[in-house]
Structure formats: structure tokens, C-alpha cells
mmCIF file of C-alpha atoms in Angstrom:
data_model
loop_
_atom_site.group_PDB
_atom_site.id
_atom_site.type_symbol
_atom_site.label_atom_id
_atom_site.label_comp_id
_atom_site.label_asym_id
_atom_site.label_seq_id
_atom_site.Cartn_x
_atom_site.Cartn_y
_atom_site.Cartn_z
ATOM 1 C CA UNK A 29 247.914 70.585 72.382
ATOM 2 C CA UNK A 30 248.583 73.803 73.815
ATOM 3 C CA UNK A 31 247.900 77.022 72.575
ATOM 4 C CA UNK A 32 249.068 80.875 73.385
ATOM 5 C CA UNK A 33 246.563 83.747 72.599
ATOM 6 C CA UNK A 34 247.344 87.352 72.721
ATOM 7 C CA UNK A 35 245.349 90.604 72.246
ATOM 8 C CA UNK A 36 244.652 92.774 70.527
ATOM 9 C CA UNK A 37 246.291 92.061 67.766
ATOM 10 C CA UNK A 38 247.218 96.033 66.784
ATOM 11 C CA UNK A 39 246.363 99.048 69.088
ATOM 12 C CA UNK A 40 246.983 102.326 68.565
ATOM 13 C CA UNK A 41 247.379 105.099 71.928
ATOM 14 C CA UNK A 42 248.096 108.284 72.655
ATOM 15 C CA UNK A 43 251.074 109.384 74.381
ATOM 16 C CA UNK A 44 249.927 109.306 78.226
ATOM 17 C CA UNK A 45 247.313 107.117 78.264
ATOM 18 C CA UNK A 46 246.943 103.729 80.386
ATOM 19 C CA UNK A 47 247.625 100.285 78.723
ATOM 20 C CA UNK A 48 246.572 96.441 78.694
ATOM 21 C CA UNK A 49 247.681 93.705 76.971
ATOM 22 C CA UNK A 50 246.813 90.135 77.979
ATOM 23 C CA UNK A 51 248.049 87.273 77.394
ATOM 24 C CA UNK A 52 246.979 83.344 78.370
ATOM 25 C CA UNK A 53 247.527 80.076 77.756
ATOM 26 C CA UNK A 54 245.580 77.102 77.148
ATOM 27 C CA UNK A 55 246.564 72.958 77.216
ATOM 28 C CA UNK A 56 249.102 72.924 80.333
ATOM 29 C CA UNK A 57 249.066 74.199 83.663
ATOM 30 C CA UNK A 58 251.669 76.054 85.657
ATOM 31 C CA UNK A 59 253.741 77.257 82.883
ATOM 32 C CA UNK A 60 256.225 80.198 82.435
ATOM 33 C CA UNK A 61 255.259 82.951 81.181
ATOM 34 C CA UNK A 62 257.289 85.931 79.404
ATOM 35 C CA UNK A 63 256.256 89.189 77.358
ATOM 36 C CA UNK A 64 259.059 90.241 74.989
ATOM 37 C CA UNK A 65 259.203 93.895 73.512
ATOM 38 C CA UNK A 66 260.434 93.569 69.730
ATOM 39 C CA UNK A 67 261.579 96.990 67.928
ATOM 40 C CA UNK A 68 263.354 97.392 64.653
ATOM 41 C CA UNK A 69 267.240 96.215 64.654
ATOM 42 C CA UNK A 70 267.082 95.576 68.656
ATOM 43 C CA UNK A 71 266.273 91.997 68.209
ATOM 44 C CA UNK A 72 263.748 90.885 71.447
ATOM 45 C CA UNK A 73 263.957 92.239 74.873
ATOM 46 C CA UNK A 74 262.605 89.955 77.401
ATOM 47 C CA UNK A 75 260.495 92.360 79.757
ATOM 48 C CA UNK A 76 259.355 90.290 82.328
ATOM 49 C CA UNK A 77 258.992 86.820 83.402
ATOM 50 C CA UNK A 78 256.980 84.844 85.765
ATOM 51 C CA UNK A 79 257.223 81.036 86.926
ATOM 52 C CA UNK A 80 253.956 81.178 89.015
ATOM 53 C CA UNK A 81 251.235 83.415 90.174
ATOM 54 C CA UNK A 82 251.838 86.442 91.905
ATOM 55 C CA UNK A 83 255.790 85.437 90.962
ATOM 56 C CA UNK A 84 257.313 88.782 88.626
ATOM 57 C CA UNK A 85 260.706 88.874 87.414
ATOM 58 C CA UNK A 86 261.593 92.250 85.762
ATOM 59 C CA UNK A 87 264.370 92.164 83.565
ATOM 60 C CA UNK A 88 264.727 96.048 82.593
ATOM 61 C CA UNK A 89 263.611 99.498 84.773
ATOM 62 C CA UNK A 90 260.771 100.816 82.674
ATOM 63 C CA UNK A 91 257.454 102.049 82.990
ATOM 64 C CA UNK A 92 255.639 99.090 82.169
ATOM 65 C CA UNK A 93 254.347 96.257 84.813
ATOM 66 C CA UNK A 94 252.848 93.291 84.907
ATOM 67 C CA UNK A 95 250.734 90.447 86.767
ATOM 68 C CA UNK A 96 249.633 87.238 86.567
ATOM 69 C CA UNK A 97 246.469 87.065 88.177
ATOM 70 C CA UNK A 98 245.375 83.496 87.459
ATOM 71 C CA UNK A 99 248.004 80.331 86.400
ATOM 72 C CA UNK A 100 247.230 80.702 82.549
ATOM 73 C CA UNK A 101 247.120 84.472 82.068
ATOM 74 C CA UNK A 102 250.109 86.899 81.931
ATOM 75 C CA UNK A 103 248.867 91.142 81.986
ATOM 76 C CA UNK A 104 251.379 93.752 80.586
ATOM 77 C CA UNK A 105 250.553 97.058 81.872
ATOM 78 C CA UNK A 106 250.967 100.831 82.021
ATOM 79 C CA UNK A 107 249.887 103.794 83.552
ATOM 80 C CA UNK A 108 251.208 106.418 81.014
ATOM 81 C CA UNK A 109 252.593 105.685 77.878
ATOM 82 C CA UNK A 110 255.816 107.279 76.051
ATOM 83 C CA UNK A 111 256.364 107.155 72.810
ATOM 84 C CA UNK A 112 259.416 104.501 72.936
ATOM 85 C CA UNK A 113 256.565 101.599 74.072
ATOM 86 C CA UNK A 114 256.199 101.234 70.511
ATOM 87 C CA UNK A 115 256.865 98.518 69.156
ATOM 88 C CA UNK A 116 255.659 94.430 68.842
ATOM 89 C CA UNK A 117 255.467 92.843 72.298
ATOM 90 C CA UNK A 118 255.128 89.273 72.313
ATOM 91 C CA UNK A 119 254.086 86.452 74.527
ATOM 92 C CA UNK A 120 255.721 83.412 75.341
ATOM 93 C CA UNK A 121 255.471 80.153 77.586
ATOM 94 C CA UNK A 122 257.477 77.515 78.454
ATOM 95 C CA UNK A 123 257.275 74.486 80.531
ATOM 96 C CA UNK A 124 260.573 75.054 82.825
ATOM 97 C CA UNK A 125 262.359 78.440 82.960
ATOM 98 C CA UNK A 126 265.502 76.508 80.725
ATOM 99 C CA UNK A 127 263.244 75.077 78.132
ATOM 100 C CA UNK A 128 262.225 76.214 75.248
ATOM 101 C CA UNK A 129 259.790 78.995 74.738
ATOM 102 C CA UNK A 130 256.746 79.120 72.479
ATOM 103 C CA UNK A 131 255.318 82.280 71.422
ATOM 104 C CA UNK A 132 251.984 83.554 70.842
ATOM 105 C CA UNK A 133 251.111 86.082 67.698
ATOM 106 C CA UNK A 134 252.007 89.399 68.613
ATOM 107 C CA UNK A 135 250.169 92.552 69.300
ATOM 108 C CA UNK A 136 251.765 95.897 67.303
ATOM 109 C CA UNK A 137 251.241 98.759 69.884
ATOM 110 C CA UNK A 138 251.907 102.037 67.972
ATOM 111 C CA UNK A 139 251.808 105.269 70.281
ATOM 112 C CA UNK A 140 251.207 108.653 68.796
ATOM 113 C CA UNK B 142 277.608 88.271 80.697
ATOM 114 C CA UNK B 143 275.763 85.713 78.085
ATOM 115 C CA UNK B 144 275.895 87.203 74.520
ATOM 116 C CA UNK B 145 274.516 86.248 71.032
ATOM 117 C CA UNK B 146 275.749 87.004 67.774
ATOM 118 C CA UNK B 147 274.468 86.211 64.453
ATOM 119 C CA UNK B 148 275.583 86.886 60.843
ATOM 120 C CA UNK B 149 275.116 88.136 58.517
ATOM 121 C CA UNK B 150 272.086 90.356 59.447
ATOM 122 C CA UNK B 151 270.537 90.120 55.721
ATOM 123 C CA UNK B 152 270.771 87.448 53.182
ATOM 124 C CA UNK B 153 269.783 86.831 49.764
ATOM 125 C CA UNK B 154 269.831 83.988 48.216
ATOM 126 C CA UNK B 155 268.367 82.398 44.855
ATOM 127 C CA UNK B 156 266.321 79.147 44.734
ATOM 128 C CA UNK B 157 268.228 76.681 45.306
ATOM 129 C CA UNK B 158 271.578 77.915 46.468
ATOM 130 C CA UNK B 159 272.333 76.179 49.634
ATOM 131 C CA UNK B 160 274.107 78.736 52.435
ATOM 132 C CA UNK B 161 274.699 78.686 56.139
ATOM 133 C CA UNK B 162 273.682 81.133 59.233
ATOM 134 C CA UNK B 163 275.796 81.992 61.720
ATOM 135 C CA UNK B 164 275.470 82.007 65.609
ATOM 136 C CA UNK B 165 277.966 82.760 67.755
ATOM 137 C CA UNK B 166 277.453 82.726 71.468
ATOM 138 C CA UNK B 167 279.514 83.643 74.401
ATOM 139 C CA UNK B 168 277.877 81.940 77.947
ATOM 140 C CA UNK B 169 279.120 80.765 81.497
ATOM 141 C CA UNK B 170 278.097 77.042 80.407
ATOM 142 C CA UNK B 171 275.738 76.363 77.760
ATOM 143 C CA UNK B 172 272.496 74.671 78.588
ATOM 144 C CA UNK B 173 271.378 74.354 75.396
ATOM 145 C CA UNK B 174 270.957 76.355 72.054
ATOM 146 C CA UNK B 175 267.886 76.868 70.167
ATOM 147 C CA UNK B 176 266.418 77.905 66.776
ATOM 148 C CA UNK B 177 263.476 80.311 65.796
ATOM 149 C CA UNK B 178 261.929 81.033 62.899
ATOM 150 C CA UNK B 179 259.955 84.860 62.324
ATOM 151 C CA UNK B 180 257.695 85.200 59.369
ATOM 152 C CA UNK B 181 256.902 89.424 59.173
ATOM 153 C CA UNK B 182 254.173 90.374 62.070
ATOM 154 C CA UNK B 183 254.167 87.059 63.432
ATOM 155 C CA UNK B 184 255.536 85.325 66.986
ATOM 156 C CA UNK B 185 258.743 83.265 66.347
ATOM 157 C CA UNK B 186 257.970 79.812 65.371
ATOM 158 C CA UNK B 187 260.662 77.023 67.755
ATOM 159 C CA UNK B 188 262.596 74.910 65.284
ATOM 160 C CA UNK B 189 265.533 73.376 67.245
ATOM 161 C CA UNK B 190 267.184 72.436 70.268
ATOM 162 C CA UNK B 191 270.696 71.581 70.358
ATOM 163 C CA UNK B 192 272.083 70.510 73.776
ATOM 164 C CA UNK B 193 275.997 69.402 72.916
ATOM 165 C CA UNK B 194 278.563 70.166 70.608
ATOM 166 C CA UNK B 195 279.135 67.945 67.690
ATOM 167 C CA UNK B 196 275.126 67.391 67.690
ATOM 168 C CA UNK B 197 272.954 67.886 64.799
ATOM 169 C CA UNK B 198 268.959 68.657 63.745
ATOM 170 C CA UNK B 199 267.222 68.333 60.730
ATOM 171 C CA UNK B 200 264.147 69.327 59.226
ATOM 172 C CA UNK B 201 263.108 69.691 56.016
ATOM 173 C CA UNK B 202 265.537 71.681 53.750
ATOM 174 C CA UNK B 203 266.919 72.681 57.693
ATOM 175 C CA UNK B 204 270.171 71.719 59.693
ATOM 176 C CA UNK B 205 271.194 72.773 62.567
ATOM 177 C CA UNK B 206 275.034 72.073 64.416
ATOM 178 C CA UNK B 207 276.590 73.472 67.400
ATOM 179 C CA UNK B 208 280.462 73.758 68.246
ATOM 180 C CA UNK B 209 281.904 74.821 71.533
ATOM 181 C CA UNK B 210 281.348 78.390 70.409
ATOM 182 C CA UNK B 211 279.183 78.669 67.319
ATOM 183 C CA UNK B 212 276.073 77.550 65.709
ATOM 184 C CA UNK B 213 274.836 77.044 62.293
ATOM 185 C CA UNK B 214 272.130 76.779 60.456
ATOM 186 C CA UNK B 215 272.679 75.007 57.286
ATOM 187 C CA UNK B 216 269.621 75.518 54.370
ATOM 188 C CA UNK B 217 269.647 73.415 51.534
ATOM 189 C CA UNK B 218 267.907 74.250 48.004
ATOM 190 C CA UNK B 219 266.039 77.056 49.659
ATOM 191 C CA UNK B 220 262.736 77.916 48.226
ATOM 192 C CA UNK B 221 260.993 81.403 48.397
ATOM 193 C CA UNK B 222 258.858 79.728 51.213
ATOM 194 C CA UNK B 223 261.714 79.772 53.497
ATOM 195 C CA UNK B 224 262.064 83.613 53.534
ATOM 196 C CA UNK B 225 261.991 84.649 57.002
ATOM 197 C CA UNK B 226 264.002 85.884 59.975
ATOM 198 C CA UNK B 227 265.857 83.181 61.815
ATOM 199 C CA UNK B 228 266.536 83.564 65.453
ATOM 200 C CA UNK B 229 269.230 82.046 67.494
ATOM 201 C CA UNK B 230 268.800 81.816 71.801
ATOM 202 C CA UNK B 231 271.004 80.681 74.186
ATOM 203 C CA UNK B 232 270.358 79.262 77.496
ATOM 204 C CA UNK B 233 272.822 79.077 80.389
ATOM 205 C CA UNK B 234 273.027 76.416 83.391
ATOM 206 C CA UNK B 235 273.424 79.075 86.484
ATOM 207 C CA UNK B 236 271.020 80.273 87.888
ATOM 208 C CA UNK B 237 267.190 80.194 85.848
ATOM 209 C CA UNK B 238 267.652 82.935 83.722
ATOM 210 C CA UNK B 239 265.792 82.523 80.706
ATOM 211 C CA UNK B 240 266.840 82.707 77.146
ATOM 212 C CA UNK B 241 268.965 85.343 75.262
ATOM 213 C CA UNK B 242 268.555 85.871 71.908
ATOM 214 C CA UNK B 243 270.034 87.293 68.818
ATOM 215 C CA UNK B 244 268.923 90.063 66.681
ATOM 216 C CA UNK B 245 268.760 87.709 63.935
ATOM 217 C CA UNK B 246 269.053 86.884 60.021
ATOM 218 C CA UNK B 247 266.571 87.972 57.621
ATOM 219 C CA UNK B 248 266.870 85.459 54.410
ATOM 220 C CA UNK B 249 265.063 86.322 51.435
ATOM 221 C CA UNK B 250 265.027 83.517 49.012
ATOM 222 C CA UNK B 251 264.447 84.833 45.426
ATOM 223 C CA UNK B 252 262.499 82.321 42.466
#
């Protein structure tokens, strides 16, 4: 069966400093991957999305990025973080880009 | 532009008092529709996939039907177990632009 791991689970950063969250996938190969940004009352923005490696789709200008540097794991990045990158950012995969999407746990990023 | 709509945002219900979620979805040619459930701090959990209107899903005290414009997601007998947010997500057939989703309905079920 396959399953989606995410970490860390919480993190708490200072305004300005770098970020990494990671992301992979294990039981399937080649899947899509997403990260998701989930804040109170905005439901879930879809950040980015990949169907392969090296392959980024951005979805909305920010300063976040992010890579896939091997088939099973999915990076979110940043260089400098503001304090609107809080929030619960979430992981997903799916087998095609129309089917549906399976998530992984979360990690709550709070900047201060 | 593909939109999703869902009401009402909150719900409270007792045990046992069967209501229905709404999703309503505007989108150049609907691929398929699909189901989420959100416990607090957790990833969204898939429950359902609904592909043509007139179709149906069930599971458990769940059921899920789609119309030409609207979904719903029926719950019958809730119990306090089945307190959670409920997403809705659309997919369209241009292009391979992944889902959209709805902000969602939080249910509390009360005992």
C-alpha cells in the first residue's frame, strides 16, 4: 500500500529565515505530487504541482519554491520567510494529474 | 474559471439527526467530483468519487450524489465520531489542471 510522509510535523521560524519542508512517497512510482498551503477560512491553496522530476508547476507568485529531486520526494522551500507563510501546508499524491489526491499529515509552520 | 461552493460553512447537529451538505460547483466540463474528510491538524482523508450525474456512493452512515450542478453529501444518524470538516473538489476535463476545492463544512455532531 502506499504511504505519504511529511516533516516536521510543527516548526516554528523567525521572520527572514530560510525554510524546508519535505515531503515523499512510498508504494508507487512516478506519481504526482502537490503541496497545499491551508490557512483559517481560505480553504486549501494548491502551491505547486509536479508530474515528474525536475517538472514544477506553480500555481500562485510567492516566495516559496520547490523541487523534486528524486521520483518519490517533493521539497517546499524558502529563502526568507514573511509572516503570511503561516499556516498548515500539506502534501499530496496522486496517480494521474485528474485522479484523486491522497494527502499526507501536515506540518503547522508558525512564523514569528 | 472552475469554482466550488459549499454550505453551510458550520453545522451542528445532534446524534442521530440525519442532514445533508452542500456542493455546488461551476466548471467547463466536469471530470469528476470528489469527497474529503478533515479531522483538526490532520491531512484530508479521500472518501468519494463521483464521475456522472444521477450517480451515487455510500459508506457507512455516508452518501454521496451529484446533479449537473450540485453535490451532496447525505449523513445518516450521525454520531459524535463523524465530527469533522468535509471537503468537496472538483476536477475539470481541459487541460490537466488539478483539483479545486472548497473551503468546506465543519459538522459537529453533539451526544
Amino acid at each position: 500500500s502506499q504511504t505519504i510522509h511529511q516533516w516536521p510535523a510543527t516548526l516554528v521560524q523567525p521572520v527572514g529565515s530560510p525554510l524546508s519542508l519535505e515531503c515523499t512517497v512510498e508504494g508507487t512510482s512516478n506519481p504526482n505530487l502537490y503541496w497545499y498551503r491551508q490557512a483559517a477560512g481560505r480553504g486549501l491553496q494548491l502551491l505547486f504541482y509536479s508530474v515528474g522530476i525536475g517538472q514544477i508547476s506553480s500555481e500562485v507568485p510567492q516566495n516559496l519554491s520547490a523541487s523534486r529531486p528524486q521520483d518519490r520526494q517533493f521539497i517546499l522551500s524558502s529563502k526568507k520567510l514573511l509572516l503570511s507563510d503561516s499556516g498548515f501546508y500539506l502534501c499530496a499524491w496522486s496517480r494521474g494529474v485528474q485522479d484523486e489526491q491522497y494527502f499526507g499529515p501536515g506540518t503547522r509552520l508558525t512564523v514569528t | 474559471e472552475d469554482q466550488v461552493t459549499q454550505s453551510p460553512e458550520a453545522l451542528r447537529l445532534q446524534e442521530g439527526e440525519s442532514s445533508s451538505l452542500n456542493c455546488s460547483y461551476t466548471v467547463s466540463g466536469l471530470r469528476g467530483l470528489f469527497w474529503y474528510r478533515q479531522d483538526p491538524g490532520k491531512g484530508p482523508e479521500f472518501l468519494f468519487t463521483l464521475y456522472s450525474a444521477g450517480e451515487e456512493k455510500e459508506k457507512e452512515r455516508l452518501k454521496a450524489t451529484l446533479t449537473k450542478k450540485e453535490s451532496f453529501l447525505h449523513i445518516t444518524a450521525p454520531k459524535p465520531e463523524d465530527s469533522a470538516t468535509y471537503l468537496c473538489a472538483v476536477q475539470a476535463w481541459s487541460g490537466n489542471t488539478p483539483l479545486v476545492f472548497g473551503k468546506g463544512t465543519r459538522l459537529s455532531v453533539i451526544a
